[in-house]
Coordinates of C-alpha atoms and ligand atoms in Angstrom, one line a residue:
X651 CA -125.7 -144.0 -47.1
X652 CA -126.4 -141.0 -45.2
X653 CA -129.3 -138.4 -44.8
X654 CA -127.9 -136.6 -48.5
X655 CA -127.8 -139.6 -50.4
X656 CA -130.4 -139.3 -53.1
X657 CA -132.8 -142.1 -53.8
X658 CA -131.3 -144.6 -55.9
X659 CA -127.6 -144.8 -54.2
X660 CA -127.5 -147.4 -51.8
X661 CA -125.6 -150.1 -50.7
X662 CA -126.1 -152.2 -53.6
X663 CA -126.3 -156.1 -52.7
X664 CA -126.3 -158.6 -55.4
X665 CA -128.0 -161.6 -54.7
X666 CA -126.3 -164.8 -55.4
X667 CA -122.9 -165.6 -56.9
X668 CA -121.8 -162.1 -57.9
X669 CA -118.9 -160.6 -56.6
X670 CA -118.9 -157.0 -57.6
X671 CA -122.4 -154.5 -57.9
X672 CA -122.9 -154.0 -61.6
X673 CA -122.2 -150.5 -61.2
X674 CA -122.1 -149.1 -64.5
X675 CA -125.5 -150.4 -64.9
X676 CA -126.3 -147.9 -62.1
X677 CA -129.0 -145.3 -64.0
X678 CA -128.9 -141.6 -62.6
X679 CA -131.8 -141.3 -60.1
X680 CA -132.5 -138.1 -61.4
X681 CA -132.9 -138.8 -64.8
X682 CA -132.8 -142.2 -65.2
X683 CA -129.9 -141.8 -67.5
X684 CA -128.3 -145.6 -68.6
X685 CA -124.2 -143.9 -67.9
X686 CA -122.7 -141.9 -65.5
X687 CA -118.9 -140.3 -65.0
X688 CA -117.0 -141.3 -61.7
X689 CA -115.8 -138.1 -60.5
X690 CA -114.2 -139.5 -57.4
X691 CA -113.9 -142.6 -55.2
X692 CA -112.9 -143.4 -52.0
X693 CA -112.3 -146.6 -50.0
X694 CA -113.8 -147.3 -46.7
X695 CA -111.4 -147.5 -43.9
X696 CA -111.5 -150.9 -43.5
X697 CA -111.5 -151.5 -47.1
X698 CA -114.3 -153.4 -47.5
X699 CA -116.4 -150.7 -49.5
X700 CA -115.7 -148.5 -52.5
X701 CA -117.9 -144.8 -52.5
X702 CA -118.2 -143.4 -55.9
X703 CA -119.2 -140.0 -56.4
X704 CA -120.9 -139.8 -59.9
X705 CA -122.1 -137.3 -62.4
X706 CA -125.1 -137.6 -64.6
X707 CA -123.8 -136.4 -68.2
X708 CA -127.1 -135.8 -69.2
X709 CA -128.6 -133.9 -66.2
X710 CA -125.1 -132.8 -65.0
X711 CA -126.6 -134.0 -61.5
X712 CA -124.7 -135.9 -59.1
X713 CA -124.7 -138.9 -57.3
X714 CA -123.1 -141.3 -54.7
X715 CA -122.9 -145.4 -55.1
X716 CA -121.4 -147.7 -53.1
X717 CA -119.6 -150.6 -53.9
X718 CA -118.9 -153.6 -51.3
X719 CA -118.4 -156.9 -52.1
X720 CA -120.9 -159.4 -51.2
X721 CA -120.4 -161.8 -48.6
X722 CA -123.1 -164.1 -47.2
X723 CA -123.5 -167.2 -45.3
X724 CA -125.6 -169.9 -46.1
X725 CA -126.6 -171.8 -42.5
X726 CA -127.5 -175.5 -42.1
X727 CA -131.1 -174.5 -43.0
X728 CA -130.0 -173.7 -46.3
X729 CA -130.9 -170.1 -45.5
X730 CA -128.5 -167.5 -46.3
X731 CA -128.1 -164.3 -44.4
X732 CA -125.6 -161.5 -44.6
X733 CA -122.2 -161.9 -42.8
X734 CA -122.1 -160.5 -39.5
X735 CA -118.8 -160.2 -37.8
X736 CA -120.8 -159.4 -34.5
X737 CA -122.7 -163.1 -35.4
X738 CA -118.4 -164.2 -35.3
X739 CA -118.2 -162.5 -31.7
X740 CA -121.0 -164.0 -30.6
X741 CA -120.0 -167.4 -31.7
X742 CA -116.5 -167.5 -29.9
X743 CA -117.1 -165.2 -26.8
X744 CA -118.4 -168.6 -24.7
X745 CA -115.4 -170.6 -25.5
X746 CA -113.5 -167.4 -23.9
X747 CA -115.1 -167.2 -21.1
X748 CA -113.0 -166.8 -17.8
X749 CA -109.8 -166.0 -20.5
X750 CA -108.0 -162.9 -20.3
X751 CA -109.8 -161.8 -23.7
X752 CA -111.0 -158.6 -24.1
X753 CA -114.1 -157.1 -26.2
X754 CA -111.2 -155.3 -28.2
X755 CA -109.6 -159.0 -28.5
X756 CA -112.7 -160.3 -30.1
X757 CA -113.7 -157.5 -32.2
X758 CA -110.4 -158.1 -33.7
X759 CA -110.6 -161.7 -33.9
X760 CA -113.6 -161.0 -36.5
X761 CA -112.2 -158.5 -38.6
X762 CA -109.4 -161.0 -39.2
X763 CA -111.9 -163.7 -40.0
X764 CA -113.6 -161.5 -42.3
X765 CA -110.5 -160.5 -43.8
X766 CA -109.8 -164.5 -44.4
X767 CA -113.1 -164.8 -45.6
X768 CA -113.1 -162.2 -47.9
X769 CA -109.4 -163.2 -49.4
X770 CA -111.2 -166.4 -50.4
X771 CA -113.0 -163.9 -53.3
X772 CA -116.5 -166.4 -52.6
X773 CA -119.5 -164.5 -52.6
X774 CA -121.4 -167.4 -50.7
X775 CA -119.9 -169.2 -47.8
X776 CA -121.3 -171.9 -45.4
X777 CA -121.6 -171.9 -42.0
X778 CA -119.5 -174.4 -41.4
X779 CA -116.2 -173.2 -42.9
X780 CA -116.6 -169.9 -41.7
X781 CA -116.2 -171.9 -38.3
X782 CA -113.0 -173.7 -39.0
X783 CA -111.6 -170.0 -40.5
X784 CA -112.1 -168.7 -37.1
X785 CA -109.6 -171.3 -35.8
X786 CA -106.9 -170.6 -37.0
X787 CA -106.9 -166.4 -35.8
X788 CA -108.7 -168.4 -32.2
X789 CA -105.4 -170.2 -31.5
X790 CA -103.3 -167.5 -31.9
X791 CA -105.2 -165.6 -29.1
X792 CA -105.9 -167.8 -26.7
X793 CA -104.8 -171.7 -26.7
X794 CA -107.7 -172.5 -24.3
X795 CA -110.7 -171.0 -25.8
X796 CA -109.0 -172.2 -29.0
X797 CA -109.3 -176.1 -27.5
X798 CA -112.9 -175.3 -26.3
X799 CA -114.0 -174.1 -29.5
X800 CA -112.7 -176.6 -31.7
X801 CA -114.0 -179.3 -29.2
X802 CA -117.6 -178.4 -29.8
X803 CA -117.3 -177.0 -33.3
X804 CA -115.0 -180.2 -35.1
X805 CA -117.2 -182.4 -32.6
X806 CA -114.3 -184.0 -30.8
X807 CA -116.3 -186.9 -29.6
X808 CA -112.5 -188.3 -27.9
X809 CA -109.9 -187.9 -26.0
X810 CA -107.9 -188.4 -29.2
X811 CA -109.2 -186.1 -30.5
X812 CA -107.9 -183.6 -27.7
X813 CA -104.6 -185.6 -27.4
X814 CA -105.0 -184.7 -31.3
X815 CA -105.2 -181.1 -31.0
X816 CA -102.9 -180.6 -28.1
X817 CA -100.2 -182.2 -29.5
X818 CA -100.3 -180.6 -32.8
X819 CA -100.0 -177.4 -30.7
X820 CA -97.2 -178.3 -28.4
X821 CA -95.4 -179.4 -31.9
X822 CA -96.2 -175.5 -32.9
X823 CA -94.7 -174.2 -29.4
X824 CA -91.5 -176.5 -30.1
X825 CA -91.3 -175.0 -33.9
X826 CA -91.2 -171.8 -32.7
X827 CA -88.9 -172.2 -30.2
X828 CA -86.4 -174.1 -32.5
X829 CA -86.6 -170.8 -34.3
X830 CA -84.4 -168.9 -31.8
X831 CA -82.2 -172.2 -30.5
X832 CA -79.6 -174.0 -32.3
X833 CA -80.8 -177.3 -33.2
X834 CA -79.8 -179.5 -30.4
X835 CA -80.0 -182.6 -32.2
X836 CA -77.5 -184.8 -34.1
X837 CA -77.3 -183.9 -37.8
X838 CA -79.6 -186.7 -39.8
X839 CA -77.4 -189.5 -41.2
X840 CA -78.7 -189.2 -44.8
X841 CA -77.5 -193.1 -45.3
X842 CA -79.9 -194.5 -42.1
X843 CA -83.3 -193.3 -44.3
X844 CA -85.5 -190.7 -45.8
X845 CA -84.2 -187.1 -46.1
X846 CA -85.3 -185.3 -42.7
X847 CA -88.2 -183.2 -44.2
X848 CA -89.8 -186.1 -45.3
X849 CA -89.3 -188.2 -41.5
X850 CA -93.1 -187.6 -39.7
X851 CA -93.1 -186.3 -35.9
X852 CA -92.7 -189.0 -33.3
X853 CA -96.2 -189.9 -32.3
Ligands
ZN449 ZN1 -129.3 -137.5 -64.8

């Protein structure tokens, strides 16, 4: 990277399954020397990168590489293509249309997805689960564009499947709120059936 980097350190992609760029395989560009010394590194702000500033022991020369961990998706085509968290912005900024979501809101929404991503260690993803990993950061910005999303993306083809959605977040609202409220209920009678974490919500 950069207009001093010499010929030779780049980002290094690996193609396929590998996680991490074989760096010690990298050979000085100089010399073509097989080893080099790691005289510093630094991690990219956002983490996602590693820059290793390298010497050559054999032409003393050095160098920069830089490590990232690859990450692509493989679309329904069967083609892959590098992950793109503007692709991710793209992707959910119709279901937020008319929201009170700003650019900064979605630029954020696809760092977290990437982060999620990335936590799975895969070096290969399809399209299709990195769609259901941006629902879960979605929901937690905006229930609507969340609903709208999921609609066309899980192809809700019902009401149910609505009905479905919205009550699973209305039970999420009512956990929450139990959080800061006494329980309101009657204590379970242990003798009248199953223990209460085992009883499913009321339908
Ligand atoms: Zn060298």
């Amino acid at each position: 990277m950069g207009a001093r980097a010499p010929q030779g350190a780049r980002w290094h992609r690996v193609r396929g399954r590998s996680l991490w760029s074989e760096a010690a395989l990298v050979h000085c560009p100089f010399c073509r020397h097989a080893d080099s010394r790691v005289v510093d590194s630094r991690t990219s702000d956002d983490g996602s990168s590693i820059r290793r500033r390298r010497q050559c022991p054999q032409c003393g020369r050095r160098f920069t590489t830089v490590e990232t961990a690859s990450l692509s998706v493989v679309k329904r085509s069967g083609a892959t293509e590098p992950f793109s968290r503007e692709k991710i912005v793209n992707g959910v900024r119709k279901a937020c249309q008319g929201r009170p979501v700003s650019e900064d809101d979605l630029a954020l929404l696809a760092q977290r997805v990437e982060e999620l991503v990335r936590s799975t260690g895969s070096a290969e993803l399809d399209a299709y689960e990195i769609g259901l990993t941006i629902l879960g950061p979605l929901r937690e910005l905006d229930e609507v564009a969340y609903l709208r999303f999921a609609s066309v993306y899980q192809a809700f083809d019902s009401l149910d499947d609505f009905e479905a959605a919205i009550t699973s977040l209305r039970a999420e609202h009512e956990a929450s709120r139990s959080d800061t409220e006494p329980h309101a209920g009657p204590d379970p009678d242990p003798s009248a059936g199953p223990p209460a974490s085992t009883v499913a919500p009321a339908r």
